[in-house]
Short mmCIF file of C-alpha atoms and ligand atoms in Angstrom, two decimals:
data_model
loop_
_atom_site.label_atom_id
_atom_site.label_comp_id
_atom_site.label_asym_id
_atom_site.label_seq_id
_atom_site.Cartn_x
_atom_site.Cartn_y
_atom_site.Cartn_z
CA MET A 1 112.27 69.13 137.87
CA GLY A 2 110.83 70.53 141.07
CA LEU A 3 109.94 73.65 139.19
CA MET A 4 108.02 71.71 136.59
CA GLN A 5 106.00 70.03 139.29
CA ARG A 6 104.83 73.44 140.39
CA ALA A 7 103.37 74.21 136.97
CA PHE A 8 99.88 73.09 136.03
CA TRP A 9 99.66 70.47 133.29
CA TRP A 10 98.07 72.99 130.96
CA GLN A 11 101.07 75.27 131.40
CA ALA A 12 103.84 72.71 130.96
CA GLY A 13 102.08 70.53 128.41
CA VAL A 14 101.61 70.51 124.66
CA ILE A 15 97.99 70.46 123.48
CA TYR A 16 97.10 68.63 120.27
CA GLN A 17 93.89 69.54 118.43
CA ILE A 18 91.99 66.70 116.78
CA TYR A 19 89.27 67.25 114.19
CA PRO A 20 87.47 63.97 114.93
CA ARG A 21 85.91 63.57 111.47
CA SER A 22 89.39 63.46 109.99
CA PHE A 23 91.71 61.69 112.41
CA GLN A 24 90.98 57.97 112.07
CA ASP A 25 87.99 56.06 110.74
CA SER A 26 87.53 52.72 112.52
CA ASN A 27 84.21 51.53 111.04
CA GLY A 28 84.67 52.07 107.32
CA ASP A 29 82.23 54.93 106.74
CA GLY A 30 84.86 57.40 105.57
CA ILE A 31 84.44 59.56 108.68
CA GLY A 32 86.74 59.53 111.69
CA ASP A 33 85.37 58.38 115.05
CA LEU A 34 86.20 57.93 118.74
CA PRO A 35 87.43 54.31 118.56
CA GLY A 36 89.72 55.54 115.77
CA ILE A 37 91.24 58.12 118.08
CA THR A 38 91.67 55.46 120.78
CA GLN A 39 93.53 53.29 118.27
CA ARG A 40 95.91 56.13 117.52
CA LEU A 41 96.72 57.08 121.12
CA SER A 42 100.11 55.38 120.98
CA TYR A 43 101.02 57.70 118.12
CA LEU A 44 100.20 60.70 120.29
CA VAL A 45 102.30 59.26 123.10
CA GLU A 46 105.19 58.83 120.67
CA LEU A 47 104.80 62.40 119.45
CA GLY A 48 104.92 63.45 123.09
CA VAL A 49 101.80 65.55 123.48
CA ASP A 50 100.19 65.95 126.88
CA ALA A 51 96.56 66.70 126.05
CA ILE A 52 94.13 66.34 123.17
CA TRP A 53 91.32 68.75 122.39
CA LEU A 54 88.50 67.19 120.37
CA CYS A 55 86.30 69.39 118.19
CA PRO A 56 82.59 68.71 118.89
CA ILE A 57 81.56 65.05 119.07
CA PHE A 58 77.99 65.59 120.29
CA PRO A 59 74.72 64.79 118.50
CA SER A 60 74.29 67.29 115.71
CA PRO A 61 72.56 67.71 112.35
CA MET A 62 76.08 68.70 111.21
CA ALA A 63 75.01 71.91 109.48
CA ASP A 64 78.29 73.33 110.84
CA PHE A 65 79.99 69.98 111.45
CA GLY A 66 79.18 69.63 115.11
CA TYR A 67 79.16 73.30 116.10
CA ASP A 68 75.36 72.98 115.87
CA ILE A 69 74.58 70.77 118.86
CA SER A 70 71.22 69.09 119.36
CA ALA A 71 72.12 67.28 122.61
CA TYR A 72 74.96 68.41 124.86
CA THR A 73 75.44 65.30 126.97
CA ASP A 74 75.67 62.54 124.42
CA ILE A 75 77.81 61.45 121.47
CA ASP A 76 76.79 61.64 117.83
CA PRO A 77 76.42 58.10 116.43
CA LEU A 78 78.84 59.03 113.65
CA PHE A 79 81.59 59.17 116.27
CA GLY A 80 80.39 56.33 118.52
CA ASP A 81 78.58 56.40 121.86
CA LEU A 82 79.20 57.27 125.49
CA ASP A 83 80.88 53.91 126.08
CA ASP A 84 83.32 54.66 123.27
CA PHE A 85 83.95 58.02 124.84
CA ASP A 86 84.57 56.53 128.28
CA ALA A 87 86.93 54.00 126.71
CA LEU A 88 88.86 56.79 124.96
CA LEU A 89 89.04 58.84 128.13
CA ALA A 90 90.24 55.90 130.23
CA ALA A 91 92.83 54.87 127.65
CA ALA A 92 94.08 58.43 127.25
CA HIS A 93 94.37 58.90 130.99
CA ALA A 94 96.13 55.56 131.36
CA GLN A 95 98.75 56.86 128.92
CA GLY A 96 99.07 60.20 130.66
CA ILE A 97 97.08 62.19 128.11
CA LYS A 98 94.44 64.70 129.23
CA VAL A 99 91.23 65.15 127.26
CA ILE A 100 89.70 68.54 126.49
CA LEU A 101 86.25 68.79 124.89
CA ASP A 102 84.68 71.58 122.87
CA LEU A 103 81.99 73.50 124.74
CA VAL A 104 79.65 75.39 122.42
CA PRO A 105 77.66 77.68 124.73
CA ASN A 106 76.83 80.54 122.37
CA HIS A 107 74.34 78.70 120.18
CA THR A 108 72.61 75.37 119.70
CA SER A 109 71.23 73.63 116.67
CA ASP A 110 67.77 74.78 115.59
CA ARG A 111 66.80 71.14 116.23
CA HIS A 112 67.82 71.25 119.88
CA PRO A 113 64.75 70.58 122.07
CA TRP A 114 65.36 73.92 123.82
CA PHE A 115 64.98 75.79 120.55
CA LEU A 116 62.03 73.70 119.37
CA GLU A 117 60.26 74.63 122.60
CA SER A 118 61.35 78.26 122.37
CA ARG A 119 60.11 78.52 118.82
CA ALA A 120 56.77 76.82 119.53
CA SER A 121 55.07 80.02 120.68
CA ARG A 122 55.67 83.51 122.02
CA ARG A 123 54.39 82.25 125.37
CA SER A 124 56.69 79.23 125.53
CA ARG A 125 58.51 78.78 128.84
CA LYS A 126 61.75 78.70 126.89
CA ARG A 127 60.96 81.66 124.62
CA ASP A 128 63.51 83.76 126.45
CA TRP A 129 66.22 81.10 126.17
CA TYR A 130 66.99 82.50 122.72
CA ILE A 131 67.04 86.05 121.36
CA TRP A 132 63.66 86.94 119.84
CA ARG A 133 62.73 90.42 118.58
CA ASP A 134 59.83 92.01 116.78
CA PRO A 135 60.30 93.21 113.19
CA VAL A 136 61.21 96.83 112.65
CA SER A 137 59.56 98.48 109.61
CA ASN A 138 58.66 95.02 108.33
CA GLY A 139 62.29 94.01 108.36
CA PRO A 140 64.94 92.68 110.76
CA PRO A 141 65.29 94.38 114.17
CA ASN A 142 68.66 95.94 113.32
CA ASN A 143 71.66 95.68 111.00
CA TRP A 144 73.55 92.86 112.73
CA LEU A 145 75.28 90.45 110.34
CA SER A 146 75.93 86.73 110.51
CA ALA A 147 79.55 85.56 110.24
CA PHE A 148 78.26 83.18 107.59
CA ASP A 149 76.84 85.93 105.38
CA GLY A 150 73.68 88.00 105.35
CA SER A 151 71.49 89.28 108.16
CA ALA A 152 71.94 87.66 111.56
CA TRP A 153 68.13 87.69 111.99
CA GLU A 154 65.89 84.88 110.78
CA TYR A 155 62.17 85.48 110.51
CA ASP A 156 59.84 82.95 112.07
CA GLY A 157 56.54 83.30 110.23
CA ALA A 158 54.51 81.33 112.76
CA SER A 159 55.23 83.66 115.68
CA GLY A 160 55.92 86.82 113.67
CA GLN A 161 59.32 87.46 115.31
CA TYR A 162 62.95 87.21 114.34
CA TYR A 163 65.63 85.20 116.16
CA TYR A 164 69.29 86.09 116.24
CA HIS A 165 72.04 83.81 114.89
CA ALA A 166 75.67 84.93 114.82
CA PHE A 167 76.45 82.02 112.48
CA LEU A 168 73.99 79.90 110.42
CA ALA A 169 70.23 80.27 110.79
CA ALA A 170 70.46 76.64 111.90
CA GLN A 171 72.55 77.87 114.89
CA PRO A 172 70.28 80.16 116.95
CA ASP A 173 72.13 82.08 119.70
CA LEU A 174 71.23 81.30 123.29
CA ASN A 175 70.27 84.22 125.50
CA TRP A 176 73.09 84.37 128.03
CA ARG A 177 71.34 87.16 129.93
CA ASN A 178 68.88 84.50 131.07
CA PRO A 179 70.12 82.79 134.28
CA ALA A 180 68.28 79.58 133.34
CA VAL A 181 70.39 79.30 130.18
CA ARG A 182 73.55 79.82 132.17
CA SER A 183 72.60 77.13 134.70
CA ALA A 184 71.74 74.70 131.93
CA ILE A 185 75.16 75.08 130.29
CA TYR A 186 76.93 74.86 133.65
CA GLU A 187 75.16 71.54 134.19
CA VAL A 188 76.54 70.40 130.84
CA MET A 189 80.03 71.29 132.04
CA ARG A 190 79.52 69.39 135.28
CA PHE A 191 78.24 66.35 133.37
CA TRP A 192 81.52 66.05 131.46
CA PHE A 193 83.74 67.08 134.36
CA ARG A 194 82.19 64.35 136.51
CA ARG A 195 82.92 61.88 133.74
CA GLY A 196 86.57 62.84 134.01
CA VAL A 197 87.07 65.37 131.23
CA ASP A 198 90.04 67.65 131.94
CA GLY A 199 88.77 70.86 130.42
CA PHE A 200 86.97 72.69 127.67
CA ARG A 201 87.90 74.78 124.71
CA VAL A 202 85.04 77.27 124.79
CA ASP A 203 83.66 78.17 121.37
CA VAL A 204 83.31 81.89 120.45
CA VAL A 205 83.27 82.88 124.08
CA TRP A 206 83.60 86.60 123.31
CA HIS A 207 80.20 86.44 121.57
CA LEU A 208 78.12 85.28 124.53
CA ILE A 209 76.59 88.64 125.47
CA LYS A 210 75.01 91.05 122.97
CA ASP A 211 73.95 94.63 123.50
CA ASP A 212 70.75 94.80 125.55
CA GLU A 213 69.59 97.86 123.56
CA PHE A 214 70.17 96.11 120.23
CA ARG A 215 71.96 99.11 118.75
CA ASP A 216 73.09 98.99 115.12
CA ASN A 217 76.73 98.08 114.53
CA PRO A 218 78.71 100.92 112.93
CA PRO A 219 80.22 100.59 109.43
CA ASN A 220 83.84 99.48 109.17
CA ALA A 221 85.80 102.15 107.30
CA GLY A 222 88.69 99.73 106.71
CA PHE A 223 86.56 97.10 104.94
CA ARG A 224 88.09 95.66 101.76
CA PRO A 225 86.03 93.69 99.22
CA THR A 226 88.19 90.61 99.81
CA ASP A 227 87.33 90.56 103.54
CA PRO A 228 84.62 88.22 104.86
CA PRO A 229 81.27 89.95 104.14
CA HIS A 230 80.32 90.49 107.79
CA HIS A 231 83.44 92.61 108.30
CA ARG A 232 81.46 95.41 106.63
CA LEU A 233 80.40 96.36 110.14
CA VAL A 234 82.37 96.73 113.36
CA PRO A 235 80.90 94.15 115.80
CA LEU A 236 80.72 96.75 118.54
CA TYR A 237 77.33 95.66 119.89
CA THR A 238 77.42 91.94 119.11
CA ALA A 239 80.68 90.78 120.71
CA ASP A 240 83.19 91.61 123.42
CA ARG A 241 80.54 93.34 125.54
CA PRO A 242 81.71 94.31 129.04
CA GLU A 243 79.15 92.04 130.74
CA VAL A 244 80.65 88.95 129.11
CA HIS A 245 83.35 88.91 131.79
CA ASP A 246 80.79 88.27 134.52
CA VAL A 247 79.43 85.17 132.82
CA ILE A 248 82.95 83.92 132.12
CA ALA A 249 83.82 84.33 135.81
CA GLU A 250 80.73 82.22 136.62
CA MET A 251 81.79 79.60 134.12
CA ARG A 252 85.23 79.55 135.71
CA ARG A 253 83.71 78.98 139.14
CA VAL A 254 82.04 75.88 137.74
CA ALA A 255 85.38 74.60 136.43
CA ASP A 256 86.94 75.35 139.80
CA GLU A 257 84.45 73.04 141.51
CA PHE A 258 86.66 70.28 140.09
CA PRO A 259 90.40 69.92 140.66
CA ASP A 260 92.94 70.76 137.98
CA ARG A 261 90.62 71.54 135.05
CA VAL A 262 91.24 74.07 132.29
CA LEU A 263 89.15 76.50 130.25
CA ILE A 264 90.57 77.70 126.95
CA GLY A 265 88.66 80.49 125.25
CA GLU A 266 88.28 80.86 121.50
CA ILE A 267 88.65 84.62 121.09
CA TYR A 268 89.60 86.54 117.97
CA LEU A 269 90.41 90.03 119.26
CA PRO A 270 93.35 92.42 119.21
CA LEU A 271 95.88 91.57 121.92
CA GLU A 272 94.93 94.37 124.28
CA ARG A 273 91.28 93.21 124.33
CA LEU A 274 92.18 89.54 124.31
CA VAL A 275 94.10 89.66 127.58
CA ALA A 276 91.03 90.97 129.43
CA TYR A 277 89.70 87.40 129.08
CA TYR A 278 92.12 86.16 131.76
CA GLY A 279 89.57 87.92 133.95
CA ARG A 280 89.87 90.13 136.97
CA ASP A 281 92.35 88.43 139.36
CA LEU A 282 92.83 85.77 136.67
CA ALA A 283 89.34 84.43 137.41
CA GLY A 284 88.39 84.15 133.72
CA MET A 285 89.70 81.80 131.06
CA HIS A 286 92.92 79.98 132.06
CA LEU A 287 94.06 80.40 128.47
CA PRO A 288 92.42 82.88 126.12
CA PHE A 289 93.64 81.45 122.81
CA ASN A 290 96.32 83.67 121.31
CA PHE A 291 95.75 83.50 117.56
CA SER A 292 98.09 86.34 116.65
CA LEU A 293 100.51 84.10 114.73
CA LEU A 294 97.66 83.11 112.39
CA SER A 295 97.38 86.53 110.87
CA THR A 296 100.77 88.19 111.27
CA SER A 297 103.06 88.77 108.29
CA TRP A 298 105.60 85.99 108.32
CA ASN A 299 108.83 87.85 108.91
CA ALA A 300 111.20 88.35 111.82
CA PRO A 301 110.44 91.99 112.75
CA SER A 302 106.63 91.51 112.68
CA ILE A 303 106.79 88.38 114.74
CA ALA A 304 109.23 89.89 117.24
CA ARG A 305 106.92 92.88 117.60
CA LEU A 306 103.91 90.74 118.27
CA ILE A 307 105.75 88.59 120.84
CA ALA A 308 106.84 91.77 122.64
CA GLU A 309 103.32 93.22 122.54
CA TYR A 310 101.79 90.01 123.84
CA GLU A 311 104.35 89.57 126.63
CA ALA A 312 103.80 93.20 127.66
CA ALA A 313 100.00 92.95 127.55
CA LEU A 314 99.71 89.78 129.68
CA PRO A 315 98.34 90.42 133.16
CA ALA A 316 100.59 89.48 136.09
CA GLY A 317 100.45 85.69 136.41
CA GLY A 318 98.55 85.27 133.12
CA TRP A 319 99.99 82.26 131.31
CA PRO A 320 100.76 82.75 127.59
CA ASN A 321 99.85 80.38 124.76
CA TRP A 322 100.48 80.10 121.02
CA VAL A 323 98.68 78.63 118.03
CA LEU A 324 99.80 78.07 114.41
CA GLY A 325 96.67 76.57 112.96
CA ASN A 326 93.19 75.26 113.60
CA HIS A 327 90.15 73.89 111.78
CA ASP A 328 89.08 77.38 110.68
CA ARG A 329 92.33 78.67 109.17
CA PRO A 330 94.58 77.71 106.24
CA ARG A 331 97.31 75.19 107.05
CA ILE A 332 100.60 76.72 108.19
CA ALA A 333 102.66 74.62 105.73
CA SER A 334 100.73 76.17 102.84
CA ARG A 335 100.70 79.65 104.28
CA VAL A 336 104.44 79.93 104.90
CA GLY A 337 105.74 77.10 102.69
CA PRO A 338 107.34 73.80 103.68
CA ASP A 339 110.74 75.27 104.61
CA GLN A 340 109.32 77.92 106.89
CA ALA A 341 106.95 75.33 108.40
CA ARG A 342 110.02 74.09 110.30
CA ILE A 343 110.76 77.58 111.57
CA ALA A 344 107.12 77.86 112.61
CA ALA A 345 107.38 74.58 114.53
CA MET A 346 110.50 75.74 116.34
CA LEU A 347 108.87 79.07 117.17
CA LEU A 348 105.68 77.44 118.48
CA LEU A 349 107.57 75.01 120.67
CA THR A 350 110.14 77.42 122.10
CA LEU A 351 108.09 80.54 122.84
CA ARG A 352 107.00 81.07 126.44
CA GLY A 353 103.57 79.53 126.94
CA THR A 354 101.41 76.55 126.07
CA PRO A 355 101.57 75.47 122.43
CA THR A 356 98.58 73.96 120.63
CA VAL A 357 99.50 71.78 117.64
CA TYR A 358 96.82 71.29 114.98
CA TYR A 359 96.64 67.63 113.85
CA GLY A 360 98.73 67.02 110.75
CA ASP A 361 100.87 70.10 111.17
CA GLU A 362 103.50 67.81 112.70
CA ILE A 363 103.90 66.21 109.26
CA ALA A 364 103.50 69.57 107.49
CA MET A 365 100.16 68.62 105.94
CA LYS A 366 99.15 71.14 103.34
CA GLU A 367 95.91 72.86 102.54
CA VAL A 368 94.04 70.56 100.13
CA ALA A 369 92.43 72.12 97.06
CA ILE A 370 88.70 71.37 97.15
CA ALA A 371 86.76 71.23 93.89
CA PRO A 372 83.45 73.16 94.01
CA ALA A 373 81.42 69.95 93.99
CA GLN A 374 83.35 68.65 96.99
CA VAL A 375 82.84 71.66 99.25
CA ARG A 376 81.29 70.57 102.56
CA ASP A 377 81.89 73.56 104.82
CA PRO A 378 78.79 75.79 105.11
CA LEU A 379 81.00 78.88 105.05
CA GLY A 380 82.66 77.62 101.88
CA LYS A 381 79.23 77.08 100.32
CA LYS A 382 77.87 80.50 101.26
CA VAL A 383 80.83 82.51 100.13
CA SER A 384 82.15 80.23 97.43
CA GLY A 385 84.95 81.47 95.27
CA ARG A 386 86.26 83.84 97.93
CA GLY A 387 88.75 81.44 99.43
CA LEU A 388 87.03 81.46 102.81
CA GLY A 389 86.05 77.79 102.87
CA ARG A 390 87.56 75.71 105.66
CA ASP A 391 87.53 72.22 104.13
CA GLY A 392 91.12 72.47 102.92
CA CYS A 393 92.50 72.37 106.46
CA ARG A 394 90.09 69.66 107.66
CA THR A 395 91.12 66.81 105.36
CA PRO A 396 91.94 63.32 106.62
CA MET A 397 95.15 62.69 108.53
CA GLU A 398 97.78 61.23 106.24
CA TRP A 399 99.05 58.15 108.06
CA ASP A 400 100.65 56.27 105.17
CA CYS A 401 100.87 56.22 101.38
CA THR A 402 98.05 53.73 100.72
CA THR A 403 94.99 54.77 98.71
CA HIS A 404 93.08 56.28 101.60
CA ALA A 405 96.21 57.27 103.53
CA GLY A 406 95.57 54.75 106.32
CA PHE A 407 92.70 56.97 107.45
CA SER A 408 89.91 54.77 106.19
CA SER A 409 89.19 51.69 104.13
CA VAL A 410 86.85 53.70 101.88
CA GLU A 411 86.76 57.06 100.14
CA PRO A 412 86.98 59.66 102.93
CA TRP A 413 84.40 62.43 103.49
CA LEU A 414 86.87 65.03 102.22
CA PRO A 415 89.51 64.36 99.57
CA LEU A 416 93.16 63.71 100.31
CA GLY A 417 95.55 66.07 98.63
CA ARG A 418 98.11 65.22 96.00
CA ARG A 419 100.65 63.39 98.07
CA LEU A 420 104.35 62.83 97.75
CA ARG A 421 105.86 59.70 99.26
CA ARG A 422 107.15 61.54 102.32
CA ASP A 423 103.89 63.33 103.14
CA ASN A 424 102.69 60.88 105.75
CA VAL A 425 103.37 59.69 109.27
CA LEU A 426 104.80 56.32 108.27
CA ALA A 427 107.44 57.76 105.95
CA GLN A 428 108.38 60.59 108.26
CA ARG A 429 108.62 58.41 111.32
CA SER A 430 111.59 56.51 109.90
CA ASP A 431 113.29 59.68 108.67
CA ASN A 432 115.15 61.61 111.34
CA THR A 433 115.31 64.71 109.17
CA SER A 434 111.53 64.89 108.65
CA VAL A 435 109.23 67.57 110.04
CA TYR A 436 107.73 64.89 112.26
CA GLY A 437 111.21 64.11 113.60
CA LEU A 438 111.67 67.81 114.31
CA TYR A 439 108.37 68.04 116.23
CA ARG A 440 109.31 65.00 118.30
CA ARG A 441 112.73 66.37 119.08
CA LEU A 442 111.37 69.78 120.04
CA ILE A 443 108.65 68.34 122.25
CA GLY A 444 111.21 66.01 123.84
CA LEU A 445 113.53 68.93 124.50
CA ARG A 446 110.75 70.90 126.19
CA ARG A 447 110.29 68.03 128.61
CA LYS A 448 113.98 67.98 129.50
CA ARG A 449 114.57 71.72 129.70
CA PRO A 450 112.71 73.67 132.37
CA ALA A 451 113.93 76.90 130.73
CA LEU A 452 111.80 76.09 127.67
CA LEU A 453 108.74 75.35 129.75
CA LEU A 454 108.88 77.94 132.44
CA GLY A 455 111.84 80.20 131.75
CA SER A 456 111.69 83.90 131.03
CA TYR A 457 111.61 85.20 127.47
CA GLY A 458 114.29 87.65 126.41
CA SER A 459 114.36 89.35 123.05
CA VAL A 460 117.87 89.53 121.60
CA ARG A 461 117.56 90.54 117.98
CA ALA A 462 115.01 90.91 115.22
CA ASP A 463 116.20 92.43 112.01
CA GLY A 464 116.38 91.34 108.43
CA ASN A 465 115.44 87.70 108.42
CA LEU A 466 116.80 86.86 111.81
CA LEU A 467 114.86 86.46 115.05
CA VAL A 468 116.86 85.62 118.16
CA PHE A 469 115.58 85.21 121.69
CA THR A 470 116.56 83.53 124.93
CA ARG A 471 114.71 81.35 127.39
CA GLU A 472 116.23 81.32 130.82
CA LEU A 473 115.59 79.66 134.13
CA GLY A 474 118.08 79.53 136.97
CA ARG A 475 121.44 78.67 135.44
CA GLU A 476 119.90 77.26 132.27
CA GLN A 477 120.10 79.65 129.35
CA LEU A 478 118.94 78.68 125.88
CA LEU A 479 119.18 80.75 122.75
CA VAL A 480 116.74 80.30 119.88
CA ALA A 481 117.78 81.68 116.50
CA LEU A 482 115.40 81.52 113.53
CA ASN A 483 116.19 82.40 109.94
CA PHE A 484 112.99 83.55 108.20
CA GLY A 485 114.76 83.98 104.88
CA GLY A 486 116.17 81.98 102.01
CA THR A 487 119.79 83.07 102.46
CA PRO A 488 122.33 82.21 105.18
CA VAL A 489 122.72 84.51 108.19
CA ALA A 490 124.91 84.64 111.29
CA ALA A 491 123.73 85.31 114.82
CA SER A 492 126.25 86.41 117.39
CA LEU A 493 126.03 84.84 120.82
CA PRO A 494 125.35 87.29 123.61
CA SER A 495 127.88 85.80 126.02
CA GLY A 496 131.05 86.67 124.09
CA GLU A 497 133.77 84.20 124.92
CA CYS A 498 131.80 81.13 125.85
CA ILE A 499 131.22 78.07 123.77
CA GLY A 500 127.62 77.13 123.31
CA ARG A 501 126.26 73.79 122.26
CA LEU A 502 123.74 73.32 119.50
CA LEU A 503 120.86 71.23 120.81
CA VAL A 504 118.51 71.12 117.81
CA SER A 505 118.75 72.37 114.26
CA SER A 506 115.57 72.50 112.22
CA ALA A 507 117.47 70.51 109.60
CA ALA A 508 118.30 67.84 112.19
CA ASP A 509 121.95 67.50 111.23
CA ARG A 510 124.15 69.39 113.69
CA PRO A 511 123.93 67.39 116.91
CA ASP A 512 126.02 68.78 119.75
CA GLU A 513 127.94 71.10 117.45
CA PRO A 514 129.96 73.59 119.52
CA VAL A 515 129.13 77.24 118.85
CA ARG A 516 131.72 79.95 119.53
CA GLY A 517 131.09 83.65 119.14
CA SER A 518 128.53 83.40 116.42
CA LEU A 519 126.09 80.88 115.07
CA SER A 520 125.73 80.47 111.34
CA LEU A 521 122.35 79.49 110.00
CA ARG A 522 121.60 78.21 106.53
CA ALA A 523 118.61 79.36 104.50
CA ASN A 524 115.37 78.70 106.44
CA GLU A 525 117.28 77.17 109.33
CA GLY A 526 116.50 77.53 113.00
CA ALA A 527 118.57 76.36 115.93
CA ILE A 528 118.43 76.06 119.69
CA VAL A 529 121.75 76.60 121.44
CA GLU A 530 122.56 75.95 125.06
CA LEU A 531 124.63 78.84 126.30
CA CYS A 532 127.39 78.10 128.76
CA ASN A 533 126.29 80.77 131.20
CA GLY A 534 129.61 82.47 131.69
CA SER A 535 131.82 79.45 132.25
CA THR A 536 133.84 78.31 129.25
CA ARG A 537 133.36 74.65 128.58
C1 GLC B 601 83.98 78.61 116.04
C2 GLC B 601 84.42 77.31 115.43
C3 GLC B 601 83.97 77.28 114.00
C4 GLC B 601 82.46 77.38 113.97
C5 GLC B 601 81.99 78.62 114.72
C6 GLC B 601 80.53 78.60 114.97
O1 GLC B 601 84.60 79.70 115.44
O2 GLC B 601 85.81 77.17 115.56
O3 GLC B 601 84.41 76.11 113.35
O4 GLC B 601 82.01 77.43 112.66
O5 GLC B 601 82.60 78.70 115.99
O6 GLC B 601 80.21 77.66 115.96
#
């Protein structure tokens, strides 16, 4: 255990992402809120997670469901107020759970007082807080595209200039080259840190700095018509600019003014660019989110390759992390199917690094089909019919089998899916063989086994449907074997003669089974085996 004490909480812990609108409604308006989360803390303790990350809870017109902030240091009345937040924070801390908030530094709402002042006139003191440019040939300043479709430039008739928005026009980008903007956001960080918040997940952090010459982005030769429309161009001049690392280092210094805080960066980049976000001498993000499992083909060789690439790319001392889902991507249980969702869980919770569990994935919640009239997500509305909408993974938590799933007393803001009797927390809690049972067992095992938390990763085999790796620390050696296919396979144990012991099967039915020579796995089965480390037991 001494070793575990030497790890930071954000290295040894499991992070659980909550989409506050959809976790628990406490006041009967069909929308989740902070007191609702407080009520459900005991569930999170039972599941065994160490920290929660809350998607934005700040005042917002909700054009992008909270990612358009109109006041950084307050709570939107939909979710409660600062007292509710303090109560949640105190209750979470009392139960040993850390709280991570969402910091959205790249853009504000167009109703934020900073933008209203900036927009008021070309001579406004805050004009340069946002990115304003003159028209070029009566049109936008360049070809930059918004991630939510169309030009990233919005014309402001009153002042005759355009402003830049990487997302909706209602989300103007702040000008991070302006030191006053940087100081203002650092003050926001300090406000929440002083209140006791344990860290931030930093929204689109690789977007903060744009090209100072405003050069056109080049066309993307690999663009396919099914890709999101803005992928037509390579975002060479709008994201991942070299200067972004200086502002991230500054942001990190603010976090370091407070003990034991964490910064987790939202960054969608290829692995070799992603790892630069640990910063020079690891003075950047503590954890640049590793989203590679979200887009990889779901098979043993591809996943083994990406683990190897990631492990090799990490800078010395850089701590890994893994993600299976979030509020922007289709649910894992729908993407890989319910059987493989168990393999995914075992992978997430046994790989080296900090896992982040998306709410509901622990009961294998599926993507919910959203009828056109029910679409709420602005991305879903703009590019309807292209399957890019994000409502399907943001639906209410399924607590029980009552009409509104125990989430609310009224019709929720997004529909619940078609549910089977076992698709909820209540049913799965009393069933040892459920996905929920598996998550609990895996999280419990991590706590007991330093090799799973801090041990080295060793690749053993990845061919056909089988992925086998070890986690090792001191004399503790664990073997993880995952069957990605629908037929049985056998994995031979590396240490020849010894008898291993099966600690967890994804099917939950082989407790303490001895394993000699080779381990047989059924279709879609994964197992963790304790190896005897040379001595025959
Ligand atoms: C991030 C958020 C996403 C949001 C976007 C714009 O990618 O995860 O939900 O729409 O930023 O703020």
